[in-house]
XYZ file of C-alpha atoms in Angstrom:
313
model
C 154.718 -49.270 -21.646
C 152.038 -47.581 -19.598
C 149.479 -48.175 -22.370
C 150.398 -51.865 -22.574
C 150.060 -52.243 -18.811
C 146.643 -50.575 -18.831
C 145.519 -52.789 -21.715
C 146.668 -55.956 -19.932
C 145.067 -54.813 -16.675
C 141.750 -54.498 -18.527
C 141.892 -57.500 -20.855
C 144.475 -59.714 -19.124
C 142.013 -62.471 -18.285
C 140.747 -62.601 -21.880
C 144.313 -62.774 -23.208
C 145.189 -65.607 -20.834
C 142.019 -67.554 -21.594
C 142.789 -67.249 -25.308
C 146.111 -68.976 -24.645
C 144.548 -71.717 -22.512
C 141.787 -72.384 -25.032
C 144.332 -72.420 -27.870
C 146.260 -75.169 -26.080
C 143.025 -77.152 -25.657
C 142.234 -76.644 -29.352
C 145.695 -77.911 -30.300
C 145.163 -80.992 -28.132
C 142.158 -81.786 -30.312
C 144.185 -80.963 -33.439
C 146.514 -83.865 -32.571
C 143.686 -86.390 -32.516
C 141.971 -84.903 -35.567
C 145.253 -85.144 -37.504
C 144.937 -88.907 -37.054
C 141.290 -88.898 -38.163
C 139.873 -89.297 -34.643
C 136.819 -87.231 -33.715
C 137.282 -87.377 -29.944
C 135.265 -85.272 -27.508
C 137.102 -86.495 -24.414
C 139.639 -83.664 -24.209
C 137.481 -81.649 -21.821
C 137.430 -84.646 -19.464
C 141.215 -84.988 -19.766
C 141.536 -81.293 -18.912
C 139.361 -81.905 -15.851
C 141.522 -84.846 -14.767
C 144.644 -82.709 -15.100
C 143.008 -79.812 -13.256
C 141.793 -81.880 -10.303
C 145.034 -83.845 -10.026
C 147.206 -80.718 -9.965
C 144.849 -78.870 -7.605
C 144.702 -81.765 -5.117
C 148.486 -82.135 -5.140
C 149.076 -78.449 -4.409
C 146.234 -78.137 -1.873
C 146.545 -81.410 0.043
C 150.125 -82.566 -0.550
C 151.993 -79.281 -0.938
C 153.634 -80.196 -4.253
C 155.543 -77.547 -6.214
C 153.453 -75.908 -8.911
C 155.307 -77.156 -11.997
C 155.563 -80.690 -10.610
C 151.815 -80.715 -9.946
C 151.088 -79.464 -13.486
C 153.259 -82.203 -14.980
C 151.622 -84.814 -12.726
C 148.174 -83.696 -13.896
C 149.216 -84.055 -17.537
C 150.708 -87.507 -16.887
C 147.561 -88.633 -15.051
C 145.388 -87.605 -18.009
C 147.695 -89.484 -20.380
C 147.656 -92.610 -18.189
C 143.853 -92.610 -18.126
C 143.841 -92.271 -21.928
C 145.743 -95.544 -22.429
C 143.119 -98.057 -21.191
C 140.372 -95.895 -22.682
C 142.036 -95.560 -26.076
C 142.800 -99.214 -26.793
C 139.156 -100.425 -26.928
C 137.481 -97.143 -27.889
C 139.699 -96.316 -30.867
C 138.469 -99.386 -32.695
C 135.376 -97.293 -33.360
C 135.139 -94.711 -36.111
C 133.297 -91.494 -36.893
C 130.196 -90.676 -34.909
C 130.450 -93.862 -32.812
C 133.854 -92.741 -31.532
C 132.460 -89.285 -30.742
C 129.523 -90.769 -28.795
C 131.765 -93.114 -26.807
C 134.115 -90.279 -25.817
C 131.120 -88.155 -24.811
C 130.108 -91.035 -22.551
C 133.585 -91.077 -21.007
C 133.318 -87.358 -20.327
C 129.971 -87.797 -18.566
C 131.318 -90.698 -16.499
C 134.275 -88.540 -15.455
C 131.957 -85.686 -14.460
C 129.738 -87.997 -12.368
C 132.782 -89.499 -10.622
C 134.026 -86.015 -9.727
C 130.594 -85.078 -8.384
C 130.290 -88.155 -6.157
C 133.889 -88.377 -4.901
C 134.410 -86.639 -1.565
C 138.108 -85.998 -2.180
C 137.268 -83.736 -5.136
C 134.758 -81.667 -3.176
C 131.683 -83.158 -4.836
C 129.420 -80.887 -6.829
C 130.885 -77.793 -5.139
C 134.354 -78.525 -6.495
C 137.649 -77.278 -5.106
C 137.926 -73.642 -3.944
C 140.936 -71.644 -2.766
C 143.436 -73.150 -5.206
C 146.760 -71.273 -5.040
C 146.996 -68.695 -7.880
C 150.240 -69.968 -9.393
C 149.597 -69.633 -13.130
C 151.035 -66.557 -14.830
C 150.771 -65.400 -18.432
C 154.244 -66.658 -19.323
C 153.303 -70.170 -18.148
C 150.338 -70.151 -20.527
C 152.061 -68.738 -23.563
C 155.256 -70.663 -22.911
C 153.199 -73.868 -23.049
C 151.386 -72.605 -26.144
C 154.705 -71.918 -27.879
C 156.012 -75.397 -27.036
C 152.832 -77.085 -28.274
C 152.867 -75.044 -31.496
C 156.504 -75.995 -32.093
C 155.702 -79.666 -31.462
C 152.729 -79.621 -33.854
C 154.803 -77.821 -36.499
C 157.589 -80.401 -36.297
C 155.042 -83.213 -36.203
C 153.741 -82.433 -39.695
C 157.048 -83.286 -41.374
C 157.996 -86.223 -39.150
C 157.533 -89.960 -39.600
C 154.779 -89.939 -36.976
C 153.050 -87.034 -38.708
C 153.057 -88.837 -42.057
C 151.616 -91.913 -40.343
C 148.854 -89.794 -38.777
C 148.019 -88.269 -42.152
C 147.942 -91.655 -43.862
C 145.568 -93.032 -41.225
C 143.337 -89.976 -41.543
C 143.087 -90.251 -45.321
C 142.599 -94.045 -45.566
C 143.150 -96.297 -42.576
C 142.844 -99.528 -44.569
C 145.423 -98.375 -47.116
C 147.753 -97.252 -44.325
C 147.490 -100.697 -42.730
C 148.373 -102.413 -45.999
C 151.459 -100.168 -46.251
C 152.742 -101.584 -42.961
C 151.654 -98.767 -40.607
C 150.622 -99.969 -37.147
C 147.368 -98.030 -37.068
C 146.368 -99.075 -33.539
C 149.705 -97.934 -32.122
C 149.601 -94.536 -33.798
C 145.937 -93.928 -32.942
C 146.528 -94.683 -29.264
C 149.671 -92.516 -29.389
C 147.692 -89.576 -30.834
C 145.058 -90.088 -28.135
C 147.735 -90.060 -25.415
C 149.482 -86.946 -26.727
C 146.175 -85.076 -26.978
C 145.286 -86.129 -23.418
C 148.701 -85.015 -22.121
C 148.361 -81.550 -23.672
C 144.754 -81.185 -22.481
C 145.720 -82.295 -18.956
C 148.479 -79.688 -18.796
C 146.102 -76.977 -19.990
C 143.570 -78.029 -17.350
C 146.219 -77.912 -14.612
C 147.212 -74.369 -15.592
C 143.539 -73.398 -15.797
C 142.875 -74.651 -12.248
C 145.698 -72.544 -10.817
C 144.527 -69.506 -12.777
C 140.789 -69.434 -11.992
C 141.504 -70.666 -8.398
C 138.247 -72.640 -8.166
C 137.040 -75.586 -10.244
C 133.890 -77.680 -10.341
C 132.857 -80.770 -12.347
C 130.523 -78.992 -14.771
C 133.404 -76.766 -15.908
C 134.775 -79.742 -17.837
C 131.490 -81.180 -19.075
C 129.930 -81.631 -22.488
C 129.611 -77.904 -23.232
C 133.363 -77.433 -22.734
C 134.037 -80.351 -25.090
C 131.874 -78.705 -27.745
C 133.698 -75.399 -27.252
C 137.047 -77.117 -27.843
C 135.681 -78.644 -31.041
C 134.468 -75.203 -32.173
C 137.945 -73.728 -31.644
C 139.416 -76.322 -33.994
C 136.659 -76.237 -36.627
C 136.334 -72.453 -36.843
C 140.074 -71.911 -36.994
C 140.841 -74.867 -39.258
C 141.310 -78.429 -38.069
C 143.963 -79.204 -40.715
C 146.200 -76.216 -39.910
C 148.523 -75.825 -36.925
C 147.583 -72.170 -36.492
C 143.858 -72.894 -36.946
C 142.933 -73.726 -33.315
C 144.773 -70.583 -32.177
C 142.727 -68.406 -34.543
C 139.500 -70.136 -33.544
C 140.151 -69.762 -29.820
C 141.114 -66.102 -30.263
C 137.846 -65.359 -32.077
C 135.471 -67.344 -29.872
C 137.101 -66.377 -26.545
C 137.215 -62.663 -27.333
C 133.677 -62.660 -28.740
C 131.953 -61.675 -25.436
C 134.188 -58.594 -25.233
C 133.165 -57.588 -28.766
C 129.522 -58.032 -27.802
C 130.004 -55.526 -24.988
C 130.983 -52.731 -27.374
C 128.617 -49.822 -28.005
C 127.663 -51.076 -31.490
C 126.222 -54.347 -30.205
C 124.843 -52.716 -27.076
C 122.665 -50.403 -29.161
C 121.349 -53.469 -31.007
C 120.261 -54.993 -27.712
C 122.781 -57.851 -27.805
C 123.503 -59.400 -24.397
C 127.054 -60.813 -24.088
C 126.050 -63.730 -21.866
C 122.697 -64.818 -23.264
C 123.415 -64.186 -26.952
C 126.961 -65.590 -27.006
C 125.756 -69.108 -27.846
C 123.622 -67.804 -30.722
C 126.489 -65.779 -32.161
C 128.816 -68.775 -31.792
C 126.351 -70.875 -33.755
C 126.084 -68.269 -36.512
C 129.868 -68.018 -36.771
C 130.200 -71.803 -36.949
C 127.505 -72.000 -39.624
C 129.146 -69.244 -41.661
C 132.560 -70.895 -41.470
C 131.137 -74.263 -42.548
C 129.346 -72.688 -45.516
C 131.969 -70.237 -46.768
C 135.267 -71.404 -45.228
C 134.913 -75.172 -44.791
C 138.609 -75.510 -43.937
C 138.513 -72.749 -41.321
C 139.845 -69.246 -40.884
C 143.388 -70.400 -41.603
C 142.518 -70.661 -45.306
C 142.121 -66.868 -45.431
C 145.865 -66.562 -44.888
C 146.606 -69.381 -47.336
C 144.722 -67.779 -50.215
C 147.362 -65.158 -50.826
C 149.656 -67.926 -51.989
C 147.102 -69.135 -54.552
C 146.815 -65.836 -56.460
C 147.846 -66.080 -60.125
C 151.397 -65.020 -60.817
C 152.096 -61.946 -62.938
C 152.943 -62.669 -66.553
C 154.217 -60.245 -69.173
C 151.408 -58.762 -71.297
C 150.623 -60.296 -74.723
C 148.336 -59.339 -77.540
C 145.562 -61.460 -78.962
C 146.436 -65.067 -79.838
C 149.847 -64.736 -78.223
C 151.012 -61.897 -80.499
C 153.479 -59.495 -78.850
C 152.204 -56.095 -77.885
C 153.701 -52.987 -79.424
C 157.213 -52.295 -78.262
C 158.081 -55.987 -77.683
C 160.830 -57.611 -79.699
C 160.591 -61.225 -80.797
C 163.623 -63.398 -81.096
C 164.223 -67.057 -81.838
C 162.700 -69.325 -84.478
C 159.293 -67.565 -84.350
C 160.761 -64.243 -85.447
C 159.816 -63.335 -89.032
């Protein structure tokens, strides 16, 4: 127990950020499962973070109620955004959601209630590790059950061929907006927990770079696997700690400056050699050829085997 406590005292923040980033990656997994390349989840996390922080700082709300309110606020904002925006596809949808993220960041900078460009300091430190990993467990369970549900099959049909899904009677607009809302709800809850963990937030924390990081978590881990965003977030979040080891230090690698370069190399390597993400490494063991009894040339039995049935001489 003493060793575990020392390990958590040293790497506790990294462990907790892995959980928070995994939840954000799973929020993007929901929208990607419906074929929607949305980069608005960082903005939804910011909405959840600011809503929960303002409620606890200014209104004195209980912590869990404020976290839930932040998630609901992000989901409510996603409804009027999703109905017109989700008529777009592919790169046009990605660009429009990037625009929404920038609009959200500018509003937070110019609104006095949110502290402007300086953000909100002195947020009560309410988030504990069991809040983070309890939420992660619930989201993983939801995503796992989603894959075999009616809604999950509808998401998959829309992702594969939206026109064919529409001809089969699936209300594609309804399910796309629903996926957008669920992803926003999960991202808003992660942002609310993040605000009460780091204790200070600012608008640029939830800008375009954070949206790209969330996309990297899903792509590196595997956007089509439930466990993929968790693997991707674990690798990318813990990467700066690996860069601080003696091996990389002797090579002159700087954890802060060279992190972006290493992230890019990892993403490029995954795209080239593991296009479906790190999760496929664990799936490959199921695709190994099964063992078969040995045979001689042209199907003849090896020595010691007995042949029975109509082929026996």
